[in-house]
Structure formats: C-alpha cells, structure tokens
Coordinates of C-alpha atoms in Angstrom, one line a residue:
M277 CA 2.8 -7.0 -10.2
A278 CA 0.6 -9.5 -12.0
M279 CA -2.3 -11.2 -10.4
S280 CA -1.9 -14.9 -9.3
K281 CA -3.6 -17.3 -11.6
Q282 CA -5.0 -19.0 -8.1
S283 CA -6.2 -15.7 -6.8
N284 CA -10.5 -15.9 -7.3
G285 CA -12.9 -14.0 -5.8
G286 CA -11.8 -11.4 -3.2
W287 CA -9.0 -12.5 -2.3
K288 CA -7.7 -10.6 -5.6
L289 CA -8.3 -7.9 -3.2
F290 CA -5.1 -9.0 -1.0
K291 CA -2.4 -9.9 -3.8
T292 CA -2.1 -7.3 -5.2
E293 CA 0.4 -4.1 -4.3
D294 CA -2.4 -2.0 -6.0
Y295 CA -4.9 -3.2 -3.8
W296 CA -2.3 -3.0 -0.6
A297 CA -1.7 0.8 -1.6
I298 CA -5.1 1.4 -1.2
W299 CA -6.2 0.0 2.0
L300 CA -2.5 1.3 3.8
G301 CA -3.4 4.7 2.0
M302 CA -7.2 4.5 3.1
L303 CA -6.1 3.5 6.6
I304 CA -4.0 6.4 7.2
I305 CA -6.8 8.3 6.2
G306 CA -8.9 7.0 8.4
L307 CA -7.1 7.2 11.2
S308 CA -7.0 11.1 10.4
M309 CA -9.9 11.3 10.2
V310 CA -11.3 9.8 13.1
G311 CA -8.9 11.9 15.7
F312 CA -10.1 14.9 13.7
W313 CA -13.8 14.2 14.4
A314 CA -12.7 13.5 17.5
G315 CA -11.1 16.7 18.8
A316 CA -7.6 15.2 18.1
S317 CA -5.5 15.0 15.4
I318 CA -2.4 12.0 14.7
K319 CA -0.3 15.3 13.7
G320 CA 2.1 14.2 17.2
W321 CA 3.4 11.3 15.6
A322 CA 3.0 11.7 11.8
V323 CA 6.4 13.9 11.2
T324 CA 9.1 14.2 9.6
P325 CA 12.4 16.3 11.1
G326 CA 12.1 19.9 11.2
T327 CA 14.9 22.5 10.1
W328 CA 18.8 22.9 12.0
S329 CA 21.6 24.3 11.2
D330 CA 24.1 22.6 14.2
L331 CA 24.7 19.5 15.9
G332 CA 23.3 20.5 18.8
G333 CA 19.6 21.7 16.9
L334 CA 19.4 18.2 15.3
G335 CA 19.7 16.9 18.4
R336 CA 17.1 18.9 19.6
D337 CA 14.6 17.8 17.0
L338 CA 15.8 14.1 16.7
G339 CA 14.9 13.8 21.3
K340 CA 11.6 15.9 20.4
H341 CA 10.6 13.0 17.6
I342 CA 12.2 9.6 18.0
G343 CA 8.9 8.5 19.8
A344 CA 7.1 9.5 16.3
Y345 CA 9.5 7.5 14.3
V346 CA 9.1 4.5 16.2
L347 CA 5.6 4.5 15.7
I348 CA 6.1 5.6 12.0
Y349 CA 8.3 2.1 11.3
L350 CA 6.1 -0.1 13.3
G351 CA 3.3 1.0 11.5
F352 CA 4.0 1.1 7.7
G353 CA 6.6 -1.8 9.0
V354 CA 3.4 -3.9 10.2
V355 CA 1.1 -3.3 7.7
F356 CA 4.0 -4.1 4.8
A357 CA 5.5 -7.1 6.3
F358 CA 1.5 -8.6 7.0
S359 CA 0.8 -7.5 3.4
M360 CA 4.4 -8.9 2.3
R361 CA 3.1 -12.6 3.8
V362 CA -0.3 -12.8 1.8
M363 CA 1.6 -11.9 -1.1
G364 CA 3.9 -14.9 -0.9
R365 CA 6.7 -12.4 0.2
D366 CA 10.3 -13.1 2.2
V367 CA 8.9 -11.8 5.0
K368 CA 12.0 -12.3 7.5
A369 CA 14.5 -10.8 4.3
F370 CA 11.6 -7.4 3.6
L371 CA 11.8 -6.4 7.7
A372 CA 15.7 -6.6 7.4
G373 CA 16.2 -4.6 4.5
Y374 CA 12.8 -2.0 5.4
T375 CA 14.3 -1.3 8.7
L376 CA 18.0 -0.3 6.6
L377 CA 15.7 1.8 4.2
F378 CA 13.6 3.0 7.0
L379 CA 16.5 4.4 8.7
G380 CA 18.0 5.6 5.3
S381 CA 15.4 7.6 5.1
L382 CA 15.5 9.1 8.2
V383 CA 18.6 10.2 7.6
I384 CA 18.4 11.8 4.1
F385 CA 15.4 13.6 6.0
Y386 CA 17.5 14.9 8.8
L387 CA 19.7 16.1 5.6
A388 CA 17.2 17.9 4.3
G389 CA 16.5 19.4 7.1
W390 CA 19.9 21.2 7.3
K391 CA 19.9 25.3 6.2
V392 CA 22.9 24.5 4.0
M393 CA 19.8 22.1 2.2
K394 CA 17.4 24.5 2.2
R395 CA 19.1 27.4 0.2
L396 CA 20.1 24.9 -2.0
D397 CA 16.4 24.0 -2.4
L398 CA 17.4 20.1 -2.4
G399 CA 14.5 18.3 -0.9
A400 CA 14.4 15.0 0.6
P401 CA 13.1 13.0 -2.3
L402 CA 15.3 14.3 -4.5
L403 CA 17.9 14.0 -2.0
A404 CA 17.2 10.2 -1.7
L405 CA 17.3 9.6 -5.4
I406 CA 20.7 11.4 -5.2
I407 CA 21.8 9.5 -2.4
G408 CA 20.8 5.9 -3.7
L409 CA 22.3 6.2 -6.8
I410 CA 25.8 6.9 -5.6
V411 CA 25.1 4.2 -2.6
G412 CA 24.0 1.7 -5.8
N413 CA 26.6 2.7 -7.9
I414 CA 29.3 1.8 -5.9
K415 CA 28.1 -1.4 -4.9
A416 CA 25.2 -3.3 -6.5
V417 CA 22.3 -4.1 -3.0
P418 CA 22.3 -7.8 -2.3
E419 CA 20.1 -10.3 -3.4
W420 CA 18.4 -11.0 0.1
F421 CA 17.7 -6.4 0.4
K422 CA 15.9 -6.6 -3.2
T423 CA 12.8 -8.2 -1.8
S424 CA 12.3 -4.5 0.4
L425 CA 13.1 -2.3 -2.5
R426 CA 9.2 -2.2 -3.4
T427 CA 9.3 1.0 -5.4
E428 CA 5.9 0.0 -6.8
Y429 CA 4.6 -0.3 -3.2
Y430 CA 5.8 2.8 -1.8
I431 CA 4.9 4.7 -4.7
K432 CA 1.4 4.2 -5.3
T433 CA 0.7 4.5 -1.4
G434 CA 1.8 8.2 -1.8
I435 CA -0.1 8.4 -4.7
V436 CA -3.0 7.5 -2.8
L437 CA -2.2 9.8 0.2
L438 CA -1.7 12.2 -2.3
G439 CA -5.1 12.4 -2.8
A440 CA -6.2 13.3 0.4
T441 CA -4.1 16.1 0.1
L442 CA -5.8 17.3 -3.4
P443 CA -9.8 18.0 -2.5
L444 CA -11.9 19.1 -5.5
T445 CA -13.3 21.8 -3.5
L446 CA -9.9 23.8 -4.0
I447 CA -10.7 24.3 -7.8
A448 CA -13.8 26.5 -6.5
E449 CA -11.0 28.9 -4.2
A450 CA -8.9 29.1 -7.0
G451 CA -12.1 30.5 -9.4
P452 CA -12.6 30.0 -13.1
V453 CA -10.0 32.6 -14.6
A454 CA -7.5 30.7 -12.5
F455 CA -8.3 27.3 -13.5
V456 CA -9.0 28.1 -16.9
Q457 CA -5.6 29.6 -17.4
A458 CA -4.1 26.5 -15.3
T459 CA -6.0 24.7 -17.9
I460 CA -4.5 25.5 -20.8
V461 CA -0.8 26.1 -19.4
S462 CA -1.4 22.8 -18.3
L463 CA -2.5 21.1 -21.7
C464 CA -0.2 23.0 -23.8
T465 CA 3.2 22.5 -22.0
W466 CA 2.2 18.4 -21.6
L467 CA 1.6 18.1 -25.7
T468 CA 4.6 20.3 -25.9
I469 CA 7.1 18.4 -24.3
Y470 CA 5.6 14.7 -25.1
F471 CA 5.2 14.9 -29.1
V472 CA 8.8 16.2 -29.0
A473 CA 9.6 13.7 -26.9
T474 CA 7.6 10.8 -29.1
R475 CA 7.9 11.9 -32.3
L476 CA 11.3 14.1 -32.6
F477 CA 13.4 11.9 -30.2
D478 CA 11.9 9.1 -30.6
L479 CA 11.4 8.1 -26.5
D480 CA 9.0 5.6 -24.9
P481 CA 5.1 7.0 -24.6
R482 CA 5.3 6.5 -20.8
F483 CA 8.8 8.2 -21.0
A484 CA 7.2 11.0 -22.6
A485 CA 3.9 11.4 -20.3
V486 CA 6.2 11.0 -16.9
L487 CA 8.5 14.5 -18.6
G488 CA 5.3 15.9 -20.1
T489 CA 3.2 16.1 -16.4
G490 CA 6.1 16.8 -14.8
G491 CA 6.5 20.7 -17.1
A492 CA 2.8 20.7 -17.0
V493 CA 1.5 20.4 -13.3
C494 CA 3.7 19.7 -10.5
G495 CA 7.2 18.8 -11.1
V496 CA 8.3 15.7 -8.6
S497 CA 4.5 14.6 -7.4
G498 CA 3.5 15.1 -10.9
S499 CA 6.0 12.9 -12.6
I500 CA 5.2 10.5 -9.4
A501 CA 1.6 10.1 -9.6
V502 CA 1.7 9.9 -13.6
G503 CA 4.6 7.5 -13.5
G504 CA 2.7 5.1 -11.9
A505 CA -0.5 5.5 -13.3
V506 CA 1.0 4.6 -16.8
R507 CA 3.8 1.6 -15.6
A508 CA 6.6 4.0 -16.9
D509 CA 9.9 1.8 -16.0
K510 CA 11.5 3.2 -12.8
D511 CA 14.5 5.3 -14.8
H512 CA 11.8 7.0 -16.5
I513 CA 10.7 8.3 -13.2
A514 CA 14.1 8.8 -11.6
V515 CA 15.2 10.8 -15.2
G516 CA 12.2 13.0 -14.7
I517 CA 12.6 13.9 -11.1
A518 CA 16.1 14.7 -12.3
V519 CA 15.2 17.0 -15.6
V520 CA 12.4 19.0 -13.4
S521 CA 14.4 19.7 -10.1
V522 CA 17.1 20.8 -13.2
W523 CA 14.5 22.9 -14.8
A524 CA 13.2 23.7 -11.0
I525 CA 16.0 25.4 -10.0
V526 CA 17.3 27.2 -13.4
M527 CA 14.0 28.9 -12.8
I528 CA 14.4 30.2 -9.3
F529 CA 17.1 32.5 -10.5
T530 CA 15.4 33.2 -13.9
L531 CA 12.4 33.9 -12.4
A532 CA 13.8 36.1 -9.4
F533 CA 15.7 38.3 -11.9
L534 CA 13.0 38.8 -14.4
T535 CA 10.0 39.7 -11.7
K536 CA 12.2 42.0 -9.7
V537 CA 13.3 44.4 -13.0
M538 CA 10.1 44.0 -14.7
I539 CA 8.0 45.3 -11.4
P540 CA 8.0 49.4 -10.6
E541 CA 10.2 50.8 -8.3
G542 CA 7.9 51.1 -5.2
G543 CA 5.2 48.7 -6.9
A544 CA 3.8 51.4 -8.8
A545 CA 1.3 51.7 -11.1
P546 CA 3.0 50.0 -14.8
V547 CA 4.5 52.3 -17.2
A548 CA 7.0 51.1 -19.3
W549 CA 5.9 48.3 -22.4
Y550 CA 7.2 45.1 -19.6
H551 CA 6.1 46.7 -16.4
I552 CA 3.6 44.2 -14.6
T553 CA 2.3 44.2 -10.9
P554 CA 3.0 42.1 -8.0
G555 CA -0.4 39.9 -8.7
E556 CA 0.9 39.4 -12.2
A557 CA 4.3 38.4 -11.5
G558 CA 3.4 36.0 -8.9
A559 CA 0.4 34.5 -11.5
W560 CA 3.4 34.2 -14.1
V561 CA 5.4 32.3 -11.7
G562 CA 2.4 30.4 -10.8
T563 CA 2.2 29.2 -14.7
S564 CA 6.6 29.1 -15.1
E565 CA 7.7 27.1 -11.4
Y566 CA 7.9 23.3 -11.9
A567 CA 7.9 22.8 -7.8
D568 CA 5.5 24.3 -5.1
A569 CA 8.8 25.4 -3.1
A570 CA 11.5 26.8 -5.8
G571 CA 7.6 28.5 -6.7
F572 CA 7.5 30.1 -3.3
A573 CA 11.3 30.5 -2.9
V574 CA 10.6 33.5 -5.8
V575 CA 7.0 34.8 -4.7
A576 CA 8.7 35.1 -0.9
E577 CA 11.6 37.4 -1.9
L578 CA 9.2 39.6 -4.0
A579 CA 6.7 39.5 -1.1
A580 CA 9.5 41.1 0.8
D581 CA 9.2 44.5 -1.3
H582 CA 5.8 44.2 -2.6
G583 CA 3.8 42.9 0.3
D584 CA 1.0 39.7 0.1
A585 CA 0.1 39.8 -4.0
P586 CA 3.0 37.3 -5.3
I587 CA 2.1 35.0 -2.5
H588 CA -1.7 35.2 -3.3
A589 CA -1.6 35.1 -7.0
F590 CA 1.4 32.3 -7.1
T591 CA -1.2 30.2 -4.7
L592 CA -3.8 30.2 -6.9
M593 CA -2.4 29.6 -10.0
K594 CA 0.3 27.0 -9.0
V595 CA -0.5 25.3 -5.6
I596 CA -3.9 25.6 -6.5
G597 CA -5.0 25.6 -10.2
R598 CA -2.3 23.5 -12.0
D599 CA -1.5 21.4 -9.3
I600 CA -5.3 19.8 -9.2
W601 CA -4.7 18.7 -12.7
I602 CA -2.5 15.9 -11.4
G603 CA -5.6 13.6 -10.7
I604 CA -7.2 14.2 -13.9
W605 CA -3.8 13.1 -15.9
A606 CA -3.2 10.3 -13.8
F607 CA -6.7 8.8 -14.8
V608 CA -6.4 10.2 -18.2
L609 CA -3.2 8.5 -19.0
S610 CA -3.7 5.7 -16.9
I611 CA -6.6 4.6 -19.2
V612 CA -4.3 5.7 -22.3
S613 CA -1.8 3.9 -21.5
V614 CA -3.5 0.6 -21.3
V615 CA -5.6 0.6 -24.1
Y616 CA -2.7 2.1 -27.0
W617 CA 0.6 2.3 -24.7
E618 CA 1.2 -1.0 -23.4
K619 CA 3.2 -4.0 -25.4
K620 CA -0.2 -6.2 -27.4
G621 CA -0.3 -9.7 -27.6
E622 CA -0.9 -10.2 -23.6
A623 CA -3.4 -12.7 -22.9
G624 CA -6.9 -11.3 -23.3
D625 CA -5.6 -9.5 -26.2
G626 CA -8.0 -9.8 -29.2
P627 CA -5.6 -11.1 -32.9
A628 CA -6.2 -7.6 -33.8
G629 CA -4.5 -5.9 -31.4
R630 CA -7.3 -4.7 -30.0
V631 CA -7.5 -4.6 -25.8
G632 CA -11.0 -6.0 -24.1
V633 CA -13.0 -4.1 -21.3
S634 CA -11.8 -6.9 -19.4
V635 CA -8.3 -6.6 -19.9
I636 CA -8.3 -2.8 -19.5
W637 CA -9.8 -3.4 -15.7
A638 CA -7.4 -6.1 -15.6
R639 CA -4.1 -4.3 -16.3
F640 CA -5.5 -0.5 -14.8
P641 CA -3.6 0.8 -12.1
K642 CA -6.0 0.3 -9.5
F643 CA -4.4 2.5 -7.2
V644 CA -5.3 5.2 -9.3
L645 CA -9.3 4.8 -8.0
G646 CA -7.6 5.0 -4.6
F647 CA -6.3 8.4 -5.0
F648 CA -9.9 9.6 -6.5
A649 CA -11.3 8.4 -3.5
A650 CA -9.3 9.8 -1.0
S651 CA -9.7 13.1 -2.6
I652 CA -13.7 12.8 -3.0
I653 CA -13.5 11.8 1.0
M654 CA -11.5 15.0 1.8
S655 CA -13.7 17.0 -0.5
L656 CA -17.1 15.8 1.5
V657 CA -15.2 17.0 4.4
A658 CA -14.2 20.3 3.1
A659 CA -17.5 21.3 1.7
N660 CA -18.8 21.1 4.8
A661 CA -17.0 23.2 7.1
P662 CA -19.2 24.0 10.2
A663 CA -21.8 27.8 9.6
D664 CA -20.4 29.1 13.0
H665 CA -16.7 28.9 12.4
R666 CA -14.9 31.9 13.7
G667 CA -11.3 32.7 13.7
V668 CA -9.7 33.4 17.2
A669 CA -5.6 35.0 16.8
P670 CA -4.0 35.8 19.7
V671 CA -3.1 39.9 19.0
A672 CA 0.5 38.7 20.0
G673 CA 3.2 36.2 18.6
T674 CA 4.1 34.4 15.0
F675 CA 2.8 33.8 11.8
K676 CA 3.7 31.3 9.9
S677 CA 3.7 30.2 5.9
K678 CA 5.4 28.7 3.3
A679 CA 7.2 32.0 2.1
V680 CA 7.6 33.9 5.2
K681 CA 7.5 33.6 9.4
Q682 CA 7.0 36.6 11.2
D683 CA 6.7 37.5 15.4
Y684 CA 4.6 39.9 15.7
A685 CA 2.7 41.7 19.4
A686 CA 0.0 44.3 18.1
D687 CA -1.8 46.3 20.8
F688 CA -5.4 46.7 19.3
S689 CA -6.8 48.6 22.5
S690 CA -7.6 51.7 20.2
Y691 CA -8.1 49.9 16.8
Q692 CA -11.4 51.0 14.9
P693 CA -12.1 48.3 12.2
P694 CA -14.5 49.4 9.2
A695 CA -18.1 49.9 9.5
S696 CA -18.8 47.3 6.9
L697 CA -16.9 44.9 9.5
A698 CA -17.9 46.2 13.0
S699 CA -20.4 43.3 13.1
R700 CA -17.8 40.8 12.5
F701 CA -14.3 41.5 14.0
R702 CA -14.3 42.2 18.0
Y703 CA -11.4 42.7 20.3
D704 CA -11.2 40.6 23.4
A705 CA -8.9 42.6 25.4
G706 CA -9.2 40.2 28.3
K707 CA -8.2 36.8 26.3
G708 CA -5.5 38.8 24.6
V709 CA -7.4 38.0 20.7
I710 CA -8.9 38.9 17.8
V711 CA -12.0 37.5 16.7
F712 CA -13.8 37.4 13.1
E713 CA -17.3 35.5 12.8
G714 CA -17.0 33.8 9.3
K715 CA -14.2 33.2 7.0
M716 CA -12.6 36.2 5.8
T717 CA -11.4 37.0 2.0
L718 CA -8.6 38.4 0.3
E719 CA -10.2 42.1 0.1
E720 CA -11.9 42.1 3.9
L721 CA -8.3 41.5 5.0
R722 CA -7.4 44.7 2.9
Q723 CA -9.9 46.6 4.7
L724 CA -9.2 45.6 7.7
S725 CA -5.7 46.4 7.1
A726 CA -6.0 49.6 5.9
G727 CA -4.7 51.9 8.6
A728 CA -3.2 49.2 10.5
T729 CA 0.1 49.2 12.1
V730 CA 2.7 46.4 11.3
D731 CA 2.0 44.3 13.6
Q732 CA -1.5 45.0 14.1
Q733 CA -1.3 44.1 9.7
W734 CA 0.8 40.3 10.9
A735 CA -2.2 39.6 13.6
L736 CA -4.9 40.4 10.9
K737 CA -3.2 38.2 8.7
Q738 CA -3.2 35.3 11.2
L739 CA -6.7 35.9 11.9
R740 CA -7.2 35.4 7.6
H741 CA -6.3 31.9 8.5
Q742 CA -7.8 31.2 11.7
S743 CA -10.9 32.4 9.9
D744 CA -10.7 30.1 7.1
W745 CA -12.1 26.4 8.5
F746 CA -10.3 24.5 5.8
S747 CA -6.6 25.9 6.2
S748 CA -6.8 26.5 10.2
E749 CA -8.3 23.0 10.9
L750 CA -9.2 20.5 8.5
K751 CA -5.5 21.2 6.7
A752 CA -4.1 22.0 10.0
K753 CA -4.8 18.7 11.9
A754 CA -5.8 16.0 9.2
I755 CA -4.8 16.6 5.9
T756 CA -1.0 18.5 6.8
P757 CA -0.3 15.0 9.0
I758 CA -1.5 12.9 5.9
K759 CA 1.4 14.5 4.1
K760 CA 3.9 14.0 6.4
L761 CA 3.2 10.4 6.2
R762 CA 3.2 10.6 2.0
S763 CA 6.4 12.4 2.4
W764 CA 7.9 8.8 4.1
A765 CA 6.2 7.2 1.4
F766 CA 7.8 9.0 -1.7
V767 CA 11.7 9.0 0.4
L768 CA 11.4 5.5 0.7
C769 CA 10.5 4.8 -3.2
F770 CA 13.3 7.3 -4.2
L771 CA 15.7 6.1 -2.4
C772 CA 15.1 2.3 -3.6
I773 CA 14.9 4.2 -7.3
G774 CA 18.4 5.2 -6.7
L775 CA 19.6 1.9 -5.1
S776 CA 17.7 -0.2 -7.9
T777 CA 19.2 2.3 -11.0
R778 CA 23.1 2.0 -12.3
F779 CA 24.1 5.2 -14.1
K780 CA 25.1 3.8 -17.3
E781 CA 21.3 2.3 -17.6
L782 CA 20.4 6.2 -17.0
A783 CA 23.3 7.1 -19.6
T784 CA 21.7 5.6 -22.1
F785 CA 18.6 8.1 -22.6
G786 CA 21.5 10.6 -23.4
L787 CA 20.1 14.5 -23.5
K788 CA 17.0 13.9 -25.5
P789 CA 14.9 13.9 -22.3
F790 CA 16.3 17.4 -21.5
Y791 CA 16.2 18.9 -24.9
A792 CA 12.4 17.8 -25.1
F793 CA 11.8 19.5 -21.4
T794 CA 13.7 22.0 -22.5
V795 CA 11.3 22.6 -25.5
G796 CA 8.2 22.8 -23.2
V797 CA 10.0 25.0 -21.1
L798 CA 10.4 27.4 -24.3
V799 CA 6.6 26.9 -24.6
N800 CA 5.1 27.4 -21.1
V801 CA 7.4 30.4 -20.1
P802 CA 6.2 32.9 -22.6
L803 CA 2.5 31.6 -22.7
G804 CA 2.3 32.5 -19.1
Y805 CA 3.6 35.5 -19.4
I806 CA 0.8 36.3 -22.0
L807 CA -2.0 34.6 -20.7
T808 CA -1.2 36.9 -17.6
T809 CA 0.2 40.3 -18.4
Q810 CA -2.6 40.4 -21.7
V811 CA -5.6 38.0 -21.5
F812 CA -6.2 37.5 -17.7
V813 CA -4.4 40.5 -17.0
D814 CA -7.4 42.7 -15.0
Y815 CA -8.0 39.7 -12.6
W816 CA -4.3 39.1 -11.7
R817 CA -3.9 43.8 -11.3
A818 CA -6.9 43.1 -8.9
I819 CA -4.9 40.6 -6.7
R820 CA -4.0 42.5 -3.2

C-alpha cells in the first residue's frame, strides 16, 4: 500500500501494512519470549486443530481448544482492527469480514486435520487456496467484504513470524557440507527456473522469482516470502503454490519408489552401481522434494526399514540446509525488484530511469527487515543455551517426531552405558527417568543404542531430544507456538487469495509456469543425486 502523503515523521511507522506486520509479529514474538523466560509458554492458547478420524474426535478437539480459538480471534482481531482505524479503513466492515474469514479458516484447519486429508498431504494453506477459489468463483465476494481481504497484511505478518522460526544458528547445526550442497542446489535450481520462465516463456520476472524460490528452497513458505518481498501479484503466488504442490505430491511417489529400489536389502553396503545408503537416500530426498511434509512422508517410510539415517540426513539437507535460504532470497530479491523489476516512471525516478537511494527505501518492503530482526533475535537466544542443561526422559512414554510416533516402556535396571559416556549418563530408578549431561550427538546416541533393546533405543532417542536445549526447550515452548500463529496468518492469506481470484485470471498464464518449474525439476533431481552420491558421498554415508 502506498504511503500516505499526509503522514510524516514517526507517523509513517503506523500508516502502512508493512510496518503493522512488523509490530504485530514482534508483539507475538515478545509475548512468546516473555512467557518462555518466565518459565511458562503461550503454547496453551497458540494452537491449531489436531488430527481426527471421526466426528467424535473432531468434537473432543474442538471442545479442548475452543477457548484458545477465541483468544486467537480476539488477539489478531484487536490489532488488525486498531491498525485498520489508524490507516483510515472501515473498521466495522473489516471486523464483519474478518469474523467470517476466521471461522472459515477454523473450518479449513479442521478439514486439513482429517486423516483422509493427511494421507493426501493436503495442508491447511493449500486447502484454503482451493476452497477460496471454488467459493470465490461460484459467487464474487461483496464489496463490503473486500475490506477484510487484507492479503498482503496477513502474508507479511506470517513472514515476520517465519523469521523467528528460522534462527541463523541452524546453519552451524547443518554443518558446512550440508550448507554448501544446499547452496549449490538452491542457486542452480533458482537460476534455471528463473531464466526459463523469463527468457523462454516471457513471464514477469517477479512471477519467475516466486516459481524459482518455490523450487529452490521451501515450496510454499519460500513462494510466500519471496512473493511478498518482490510485490508479486496475488495470482503469481496462487499459481506458484499450486505448481509447487503438484510437484511435491509427484515427488512423494517418485522418490519413495526410487529410493526403496536403490537401497540394498537390509541396508547392506552398496554393491551395484545404482545402490545408495539410507543416509544418501535421505539427503537426495532433501535436495529433490519441495515441501517439508512431503519429504518427511518419504523418509518416514524408509526409516521403518532402515533406521533413522534417512530422517537425519533429510533434516540436515532440507529442513535446515535449504530452508534457511528463505530469508536470503527474500532480502536479495526485494532489492533486485525495487531496482530492476518495478515499473519505471514513478515519483522519484530520474529521467534515465535510475532509481535513487531514497526511492529504493520508499519502495523497499519493510517487513523483510522484520523477518531478519525476528531471526536475529531468536538466533541470539538460541546461541545462549544454559551451560548446565541436561536431558531428562522417562523410561516409559511416547517418542514423537514429524516422521514417527512410538510408545515405549524400557527397563534400564541392568543397562550399562559405554565407558566413554558413563560419566554423562545415569538411570534414576526412583524417578523412572534417564539423564544425560549436556547435548547428545548422533554418534553418542549410536554408542548408547548399541546392544540396547528396542524400547531402550526409543527411550534413548527421547533422551537425545531432551538433551538438545534448542529443540526441547526453546523450540517446544517458544518457537512452536509462534509457528502455530504463523499458520493462522498464512491460512487467512491463502483464503483471501482464493476468494479474490477468478479462474479466468489464472487461465491467462496457461501451462507456462508449470513447464518452467518442470525444467527446474529436471535439473534439481539429477543435480541432487550427483552431489549426494558422488561429490559429498562420504559425508552422507557416515550419517547414522
């Protein structure tokens, strides 16, 4: 939204959706961190609906979380309404439309939580887009309702919150090899899709940037972040998300089939020329899949037969290595868009079409700075883990991750840890827990698990998770609630995009976006295979 000519000085900080997205995002992050430092958490009310398989399960989940939904509705609603008033919008019309949008989003969340949708890998954002398109094309939204369709406001708020979920310290956790490979894959895939889209199919550069980022980084989140950063049309984002989602589903079946064939029986050492190890398989999926959930669906199946190596390698490659590029692409492309892609001739442009520093700042999407501020804040917190942190896990419980959920009941009464780890591991029979001093590495988990029973191995995996202060404390109590509220912002955004988009508008793009993205797939998949199985093969084969 253009800046008001009457606004001046500090008032400019309250006259655009860019700034309000930052204020709202920082407010949420601040609440989460204050709760965390106070020894509590906002996770009790920062929730999204859970998984259900029948109406009874749906009713129980709704009854459990109804109070939290009311708080989320009121919290977002108060800030949105106040900011609308400050920016000179019709608050009454906005609140009426926002209420309908929120209720629609709640229904979509529950639909996405249905086990049938889970099996189809149809997440809430994609469902919001699909349902919005159907409803919006059956009957156009009324004029009064359009006041609440603040697509950019919702998307920018979500992107600021996205920054808090991607602390820069994750780069160190991925390690140089994973980050270097992710960098090569990200750059090559993005450049391929961008140049094919712009040079071969003559698509708008900003549209090409959205497609390129969807293929190079993290499908949906990457497309959203860059689409907002380069001020792409809402249709560009909608089409980009659709193309990414189609290829993510295709790659689930393709990669699951190929990796199962290529891993030797029982995970034995590679013999044939096409054989790969479970670690290599996970890394290849990490370079070739376009959505985290879709990738986890593949490696979870592999893990059932070959242990956790595919999950560990995928997490390093995709969830950490590639996803961290979201912020880098958003920042760089926002500047490129302002300087090269936006229409010339606007106020402040020189006669030769040159763009001055003041114009760059005026056009620059300020919420991108909010993204980086959020990431830096969380990075500083993540880098200062307590030196005396210890992992404590029950000997009986449930181990849960994105790829697996397993109940266990272990007996450690006769368990003997390796001599090298005896000083850091202990079993407290009175409390029914096992304890590990400091953060447990994958290699230390492997040593502790050697010779352990199946139930003991699950308990030790739980202990490793608990020993990681970032995952068990900061992420669980502060970052995950922020992710939940980010999901609300994204679903509101996609629902708005769907409701305000007409099929005839999307049809104008034809199959060109799909073809451009497909060329990127044809580069991305073999490149990831070569890097994983030839260039960095020793690193990925060592993953256990």
